[in-house]
mmCIF file of C-alpha atoms in Angstrom:
data_model
loop_
_atom_site.group_PDB
_atom_site.id
_atom_site.type_symbol
_atom_site.label_atom_id
_atom_site.label_comp_id
_atom_site.label_asym_id
_atom_site.label_seq_id
_atom_site.Cartn_x
_atom_site.Cartn_y
_atom_site.Cartn_z
ATOM 1 C CA MET A 1 75.983 -78.383 192.952
ATOM 2 C CA SER A 2 77.809 -75.712 194.348
ATOM 3 C CA ASP A 3 78.589 -74.272 190.598
ATOM 4 C CA LEU A 4 74.425 -74.633 189.567
ATOM 5 C CA GLU A 5 73.852 -72.669 192.995
ATOM 6 C CA THR A 6 76.275 -69.659 192.280
ATOM 7 C CA LYS A 7 75.147 -69.245 188.536
ATOM 8 C CA PRO A 8 71.652 -68.306 189.546
ATOM 9 C CA ALA A 9 72.972 -65.454 191.715
ATOM 10 C CA ALA A 10 75.174 -64.284 188.984
ATOM 11 C CA THR A 11 72.149 -64.194 186.869
ATOM 12 C CA ALA A 12 70.292 -62.657 189.086
ATOM 13 C CA ASP A 13 73.167 -60.077 189.715
ATOM 14 C CA THR A 14 73.224 -59.581 185.841
ATOM 15 C CA THR A 15 69.533 -58.882 185.607
ATOM 16 C CA GLU A 16 69.712 -56.293 188.180
ATOM 17 C CA GLU A 17 72.504 -54.694 186.331
ATOM 18 C CA THR A 18 70.649 -54.666 183.178
ATOM 19 C CA ALA A 19 67.718 -53.525 184.652
ATOM 20 C CA VAL A 20 69.305 -50.371 185.980
ATOM 21 C CA LYS A 21 71.233 -49.570 182.844
ATOM 22 C CA PRO A 22 67.902 -48.233 180.922
ATOM 23 C CA ASP A 23 67.589 -45.818 183.795
ATOM 24 C CA SER A 24 71.176 -44.679 183.533
ATOM 25 C CA THR A 25 70.847 -44.498 179.547
ATOM 26 C CA MET A 26 67.625 -42.244 179.999
ATOM 27 C CA ALA A 27 69.256 -39.987 182.272
ATOM 28 C CA GLU A 28 71.808 -39.415 179.792
ATOM 29 C CA THR A 29 69.621 -38.890 176.742
ATOM 30 C CA THR A 30 67.685 -36.472 179.048
ATOM 31 C CA THR A 31 70.975 -34.458 179.444
ATOM 32 C CA LYS A 32 71.879 -34.736 176.043
ATOM 33 C CA VAL A 33 68.533 -33.142 174.755
ATOM 34 C CA ALA A 34 68.572 -30.734 177.453
ATOM 35 C CA ALA A 35 71.965 -29.398 176.110
ATOM 36 C CA VAL A 36 70.989 -29.580 172.733
ATOM 37 C CA ASN A 37 67.840 -27.450 173.387
ATOM 38 C CA ASP A 38 69.839 -24.893 175.431
ATOM 39 C CA ALA A 39 72.179 -24.866 172.314
ATOM 40 C CA ASP A 40 69.126 -24.266 170.021
ATOM 41 C CA ILE A 41 69.153 -20.610 170.571
ATOM 42 C CA PRO A 42 72.631 -19.256 170.808
ATOM 43 C CA ALA A 43 73.596 -15.933 172.479
ATOM 44 C CA ALA A 44 74.101 -13.934 169.190
ATOM 45 C CA ASP A 45 70.392 -14.747 168.381
ATOM 46 C CA ALA A 46 69.589 -13.298 171.323
ATOM 47 C CA ASP A 47 71.393 -10.126 170.701
ATOM 48 C CA VAL A 48 69.736 -10.208 167.254
ATOM 49 C CA LYS A 49 66.122 -10.085 168.699
ATOM 50 C CA GLU A 50 67.107 -7.420 171.308
ATOM 51 C CA GLY A 51 68.180 -5.475 168.168
ATOM 52 C CA ASP A 52 65.092 -6.123 166.146
ATOM 53 C CA ALA A 53 62.873 -5.063 168.905
ATOM 54 C CA GLN A 54 64.566 -1.857 168.710
ATOM 55 C CA LYS A 55 64.183 -1.168 164.905
ATOM 56 C CA PRO A 56 60.529 0.236 165.368
ATOM 57 C CA ALA A 57 61.723 2.559 167.814
ATOM 58 C CA GLU A 58 64.618 3.798 165.492
ATOM 59 C CA THR A 59 62.287 4.035 162.440
ATOM 60 C CA ASP A 60 60.137 6.136 164.524
ATOM 61 C CA ALA A 61 62.764 8.653 165.601
ATOM 62 C CA LYS A 62 63.867 8.922 161.783
ATOM 63 C CA SER A 63 60.333 9.378 161.057
ATOM 64 C CA GLU A 64 60.138 12.187 163.575
ATOM 65 C CA GLU A 65 63.123 13.998 162.615
ATOM 66 C CA LYS A 66 62.177 13.924 159.113
ATOM 67 C CA LYS A 67 58.831 15.852 160.143
ATOM 68 C CA HIS A 68 60.893 18.511 161.543
ATOM 69 C CA GLU A 69 63.242 18.765 158.823
ATOM 70 C CA PRO A 70 63.531 22.712 158.146
ATOM 71 C CA PRO A 71 62.594 23.828 154.551
ATOM 72 C CA LYS A 72 65.023 23.620 151.684
ATOM 73 C CA ASP A 73 66.734 26.784 150.810
ATOM 74 C CA PRO A 74 67.265 27.247 146.729
ATOM 75 C CA ARG A 75 70.525 29.237 147.270
ATOM 76 C CA GLN A 76 71.843 26.619 149.382
ATOM 77 C CA ASP A 77 70.344 23.299 147.587
ATOM 78 C CA PRO A 78 68.402 24.144 144.551
ATOM 79 C CA VAL A 79 67.579 20.300 144.058
ATOM 80 C CA GLY A 80 66.633 19.655 147.300
ATOM 81 C CA TRP A 81 64.232 22.801 147.039
ATOM 82 C CA ILE A 82 62.954 21.941 143.710
ATOM 83 C CA GLY A 83 62.161 18.503 144.586
ATOM 84 C CA SER A 84 60.263 19.461 147.790
ATOM 85 C CA LEU A 85 57.828 21.494 145.713
ATOM 86 C CA PHE A 86 54.254 20.434 144.679
ATOM 87 C CA PRO A 87 54.465 19.933 140.525
ATOM 88 C CA ALA A 88 52.269 23.135 140.252
ATOM 89 C CA ALA A 89 54.960 25.152 142.025
ATOM 90 C CA ALA A 90 57.995 23.521 140.259
ATOM 91 C CA HIS A 91 56.041 24.234 137.062
ATOM 92 C CA LYS A 92 56.028 27.919 137.535
ATOM 93 C CA VAL A 93 59.657 27.893 138.933
ATOM 94 C CA ASN A 94 60.915 26.082 135.808
ATOM 95 C CA TYR A 95 59.064 28.742 133.486
ATOM 96 C CA GLN A 96 60.904 31.832 135.864
ATOM 97 C CA VAL A 97 64.237 29.922 135.290
ATOM 98 C CA LEU A 98 63.670 29.594 131.530
ATOM 99 C CA ASP A 99 62.716 33.003 131.149
ATOM 100 C CA TRP A 100 65.902 34.414 133.105
ATOM 101 C CA VAL A 101 67.980 32.400 130.607
ATOM 102 C CA GLN A 102 66.505 33.502 127.469
ATOM 103 C CA GLN A 103 66.075 37.311 128.359
ATOM 104 C CA LEU A 104 69.681 37.431 128.853
ATOM 105 C CA ALA A 105 70.818 35.202 126.427
ATOM 106 C CA VAL A 106 69.006 36.845 123.470
ATOM 107 C CA GLU A 107 68.788 40.752 123.519
ATOM 108 C CA ASP A 108 66.572 41.027 120.815
ATOM 109 C CA GLU A 109 63.078 40.694 121.921
ATOM 110 C CA ASP A 110 61.933 39.714 118.557
ATOM 111 C CA LYS A 111 64.216 36.908 117.992
ATOM 112 C CA ARG A 112 63.021 35.231 121.412
ATOM 113 C CA LYS A 113 61.118 32.004 121.012
ATOM 114 C CA THR A 114 57.769 31.349 122.840
ATOM 115 C CA LEU A 115 58.389 29.445 126.074
ATOM 116 C CA PRO A 116 56.584 26.215 126.141
ATOM 117 C CA GLY A 117 53.737 25.206 128.479
ATOM 118 C CA LYS A 118 50.603 27.153 129.264
ATOM 119 C CA ASN A 119 49.868 29.846 131.880
ATOM 120 C CA ASP A 120 53.659 30.389 132.488
ATOM 121 C CA ALA A 121 53.727 26.559 133.797
ATOM 122 C CA VAL A 122 56.659 24.569 132.276
ATOM 123 C CA THR A 123 56.701 20.752 132.920
ATOM 124 C CA LYS A 124 60.431 18.757 133.279
ATOM 125 C CA ASN A 125 59.993 17.479 129.999
ATOM 126 C CA GLN A 126 59.166 20.806 128.451
ATOM 127 C CA PHE A 127 62.278 22.364 130.355
ATOM 128 C CA LEU A 128 64.595 20.100 128.713
ATOM 129 C CA GLY A 129 63.183 20.344 125.427
ATOM 130 C CA PHE A 130 63.644 24.003 125.108
ATOM 131 C CA LEU A 131 67.367 23.574 125.925
ATOM 132 C CA ARG A 132 68.017 20.280 124.169
ATOM 133 C CA ASP A 133 69.609 22.237 120.771
ATOM 134 C CA GLY A 134 71.970 24.023 123.141
ATOM 135 C CA THR A 135 71.666 26.836 121.193
ATOM 136 C CA VAL A 136 70.205 29.527 123.988
ATOM 137 C CA LEU A 137 72.608 27.944 126.270
ATOM 138 C CA ALA A 138 75.749 28.718 123.942
ATOM 139 C CA LYS A 139 74.206 32.546 123.554
ATOM 140 C CA LEU A 140 74.190 32.389 127.453
ATOM 141 C CA ALA A 141 77.743 31.633 127.824
ATOM 142 C CA ASN A 142 78.216 34.639 125.299
ATOM 143 C CA ARG A 143 76.486 36.916 126.941
ATOM 144 C CA LEU A 144 78.204 36.274 130.704
ATOM 145 C CA GLN A 145 81.630 36.219 128.813
ATOM 146 C CA PRO A 146 81.434 37.573 125.347
ATOM 147 C CA GLY A 147 83.436 35.087 122.802
ATOM 148 C CA ALA A 148 83.301 32.400 125.177
ATOM 149 C CA ILE A 149 81.951 30.017 122.667
ATOM 150 C CA GLU A 150 83.239 30.992 119.124
ATOM 151 C CA THR A 151 80.675 29.109 116.965
ATOM 152 C CA VAL A 152 76.952 29.007 117.910
ATOM 153 C CA HIS A 153 74.917 26.476 115.717
ATOM 154 C CA GLU A 154 71.098 27.894 115.603
ATOM 155 C CA GLY A 155 68.239 27.563 113.319
ATOM 156 C CA GLU A 156 68.344 24.851 110.901
ATOM 157 C CA ASP A 157 71.936 23.916 111.583
ATOM 158 C CA ALA A 158 71.126 23.294 115.152
ATOM 159 C CA LYS A 159 68.511 20.296 114.177
ATOM 160 C CA ASP A 160 71.795 18.274 113.319
ATOM 161 C CA LYS A 161 72.628 15.928 116.594
ATOM 162 C CA ALA A 162 76.211 16.890 116.195
ATOM 163 C CA LYS A 163 75.656 20.570 116.053
ATOM 164 C CA GLN A 164 73.709 20.192 119.170
ATOM 165 C CA ALA A 165 76.348 18.304 120.852
ATOM 166 C CA SER A 166 78.658 20.985 119.597
ATOM 167 C CA ASN A 167 76.693 23.778 121.475
ATOM 168 C CA ILE A 168 76.132 21.633 124.984
ATOM 169 C CA ASN A 169 79.614 20.743 125.246
ATOM 170 C CA ALA A 170 80.785 24.042 124.425
ATOM 171 C CA PHE A 171 78.615 25.439 127.158
ATOM 172 C CA ILE A 172 79.553 22.619 129.869
ATOM 173 C CA SER A 173 83.280 23.739 129.322
ATOM 174 C CA PHE A 174 82.390 27.325 129.910
ATOM 175 C CA ALA A 175 80.468 26.457 133.017
ATOM 176 C CA LYS A 176 83.603 24.668 134.460
ATOM 177 C CA GLU A 177 86.456 26.724 133.218
ATOM 178 C CA LYS A 178 84.736 30.393 133.196
ATOM 179 C CA ALA A 179 81.999 30.053 135.374
ATOM 180 C CA GLY A 180 83.821 27.979 138.347
ATOM 181 C CA LEU A 181 81.531 25.355 138.547
ATOM 182 C CA THR A 182 82.532 22.072 140.007
ATOM 183 C CA ASP A 183 81.677 18.607 138.427
ATOM 184 C CA ASP A 184 78.922 17.951 140.672
ATOM 185 C CA GLN A 185 77.420 21.424 139.684
ATOM 186 C CA VAL A 186 77.436 20.952 135.920
ATOM 187 C CA PHE A 187 75.112 18.545 133.640
ATOM 188 C CA SER A 188 76.373 16.179 131.364
ATOM 189 C CA ILE A 189 75.334 15.955 127.616
ATOM 190 C CA GLU A 190 73.373 12.703 128.422
ATOM 191 C CA ASP A 191 71.200 14.436 131.039
ATOM 192 C CA LEU A 192 70.217 16.780 128.295
ATOM 193 C CA HIS A 193 69.814 14.338 125.649
ATOM 194 C CA SER A 194 69.149 10.922 126.560
ATOM 195 C CA LYS A 195 68.188 10.632 130.448
ATOM 196 C CA GLY A 196 64.692 11.918 129.908
ATOM 197 C CA LYS A 197 63.195 13.650 133.238
ATOM 198 C CA ALA A 198 65.870 11.864 135.247
ATOM 199 C CA GLY A 199 68.777 14.233 133.974
ATOM 200 C CA TYR A 200 66.209 17.491 134.802
ATOM 201 C CA GLN A 201 67.698 18.163 138.227
ATOM 202 C CA SER A 202 71.281 18.311 137.136
ATOM 203 C CA VAL A 203 70.164 20.440 134.131
ATOM 204 C CA PHE A 204 68.088 22.765 136.509
ATOM 205 C CA ASN A 205 71.165 22.929 139.320
ATOM 206 C CA THR A 206 73.504 23.910 136.839
ATOM 207 C CA LEU A 207 71.284 26.817 135.665
ATOM 208 C CA MET A 208 70.518 27.828 139.330
ATOM 209 C CA GLN A 209 74.238 28.008 140.141
ATOM 210 C CA LEU A 210 75.115 29.905 136.874
ATOM 211 C CA GLY A 211 72.332 32.122 137.691
ATOM 212 C CA MET A 212 73.351 32.741 141.292
ATOM 213 C CA ASN A 213 76.797 33.781 140.624
ATOM 214 C CA ALA A 214 76.064 35.570 137.216
ATOM 215 C CA GLN A 215 76.092 39.046 139.191
ATOM 216 C CA GLU A 216 79.287 38.456 141.150
ATOM 217 C CA LYS A 217 81.351 36.739 138.369
ATOM 218 C CA PHE A 218 80.128 38.319 135.332
ATOM 219 C CA GLU A 219 78.347 41.555 136.420
ATOM 220 C CA GLN A 220 75.141 40.541 134.809
ATOM 221 C CA LYS A 221 71.590 40.199 136.100
ATOM 222 C CA GLY A 222 70.964 36.751 138.149
ATOM 223 C CA VAL A 223 68.330 34.551 138.938
ATOM 224 C CA ASP A 224 65.934 36.243 141.678
ATOM 225 C CA THR A 225 65.670 33.494 144.222
ATOM 226 C CA ASP A 226 63.354 35.610 146.309
ATOM 227 C CA GLN A 227 61.196 35.899 143.499
ATOM 228 C CA LEU A 228 61.189 31.972 142.635
ATOM 229 C CA MET A 229 60.301 31.520 146.384
ATOM 230 C CA GLN A 230 57.662 34.002 146.239
ATOM 231 C CA VAL A 231 56.343 32.570 142.927
ATOM 232 C CA ALA A 232 56.372 29.088 144.355
ATOM 233 C CA SER A 233 54.856 30.003 147.671
ATOM 234 C CA GLN A 234 51.910 31.833 145.911
ATOM 235 C CA THR A 235 51.239 28.667 143.666
ATOM 236 C CA VAL A 236 51.002 26.376 146.823
ATOM 237 C CA GLN A 237 48.468 28.890 148.376
ATOM 238 C CA THR A 238 46.599 29.256 145.231
ATOM 239 C CA ASN A 239 46.276 25.275 144.889
ATOM 240 C CA ILE A 240 45.079 25.120 148.600
ATOM 241 C CA VAL A 241 42.507 27.580 148.241
ATOM 242 C CA GLN A 242 41.432 26.220 144.723
ATOM 243 C CA ASN A 243 41.284 22.625 146.302
ATOM 244 C CA ILE A 244 39.157 23.908 149.215
ATOM 245 C CA LEU A 245 36.708 25.529 146.645
ATOM 246 C CA ASN A 246 36.289 22.679 144.420
ATOM 247 C CA PHE A 247 35.308 20.349 147.322
ATOM 248 C CA PHE A 248 32.568 22.692 148.423
ATOM 249 C CA ARG A 249 31.343 22.969 144.915
ATOM 250 C CA ARG A 250 31.310 19.188 144.507
ATOM 251 C CA ALA A 251 29.531 19.103 147.635
ATOM 252 C CA ARG A 252 27.134 21.719 146.778
ATOM 253 C CA ARG A 253 26.578 19.996 143.400
ATOM 254 C CA THR A 254 25.920 16.619 145.436
ATOM 255 C CA GLN A 255 23.454 18.069 147.648
ATOM 256 C CA SER A 256 21.518 20.318 145.201
ATOM 257 C CA PRO A 257 17.573 20.935 145.877
ATOM 258 C CA LYS A 258 16.935 19.424 142.658
ATOM 259 C CA GLN A 259 18.824 16.196 143.140
ATOM 260 C CA LEU A 260 17.098 15.870 146.300
ATOM 261 C CA ALA A 261 13.875 16.629 145.225
ATOM 262 C CA LYS A 262 14.267 13.783 142.407
ATOM 263 C CA GLU A 263 15.708 11.410 144.730
ATOM 264 C CA ALA A 264 12.580 12.008 146.775
ATOM 265 C CA GLU A 265 10.265 11.481 143.991
ATOM 266 C CA GLU A 266 11.867 8.339 142.913
ATOM 267 C CA LYS A 267 11.531 6.995 146.365
ATOM 268 C CA GLU A 268 7.978 7.827 146.572
ATOM 269 C CA LYS A 269 7.165 5.984 143.248
ATOM 270 C CA ALA A 270 9.054 3.171 144.643
ATOM 271 C CA GLU A 271 7.203 3.143 147.580
ATOM 272 C CA LYS A 272 3.870 3.125 145.578
ATOM 273 C CA VAL A 273 5.036 -0.054 143.608
ATOM 274 C CA ALA A 274 5.741 -1.641 146.670
ATOM 275 C CA SER A 275 2.139 -0.978 148.205
ATOM 276 C CA ALA A 276 0.590 -2.150 145.087
ATOM 277 C CA GLU A 277 2.264 -5.258 144.954
ATOM 278 C CA LYS A 278 1.629 -5.605 148.589
ATOM 279 C CA VAL A 279 -2.013 -5.283 148.127
ATOM 280 C CA ARG A 280 -2.136 -7.684 144.951
ATOM 281 C CA PHE A 281 -0.597 -10.553 146.603
ATOM 282 C CA SER A 282 -2.974 -10.137 149.694
ATOM 283 C CA PHE A 283 -5.915 -11.047 147.399
ATOM 284 C CA ILE A 284 -4.180 -14.005 145.705
#
């Protein structure tokens, strides 16, 4: 009997202990979940989020700096300057640069070619096309320093790709060795022959660098940068005025008395038709 009496007590204790265990397990589970939740966002992520929040401010600051960026100067940065111009102004500058090249390279006016383009404006492709056979470039080198290039291929001879390459490579060597331009300031044959518009800036830069040093280095007339800036400025002003005039012309055409009278007449006809239809349906 004593054994039987003891067993229920033990069972009761066991049951009570078992009843307590779920609470303990739940507490442990809750603690683990909380720990996992705390670990979901590491400190590094918090730093990244703070950095992301600062990005718009940094972008705004950069945009503000760009707005207040001083205008480019062709004497210091020919490529940056020509790239900052409206296309119409850049085309005018291209014409002026080619005109300087040819006038200096070819003394006999009757032997000078007609420059490409219209209204003293030359596009990038036209600019490159005029120089592509290398003839005028080789002649320019010889004018700046007589005898610099021994053989200049021209005319029918210059239609051959190999002869064109000979002219261009000879000019490139002259620009580096005699004119003292750096590798970064001198275009490559690929810039002129195979890159298309992508090679324009390098070719333009070389001619500008050479033109700005012509007087000091070779005692020859160089590129007049002041004139280039003036031409570009005048072109921009002319374009702005022309755009304003075109705007008012379009507005005037849109609101011409004749058109307004026609619209009023059509409106009156439409109203009469609508009125007649209304009367007809009222009798049905």
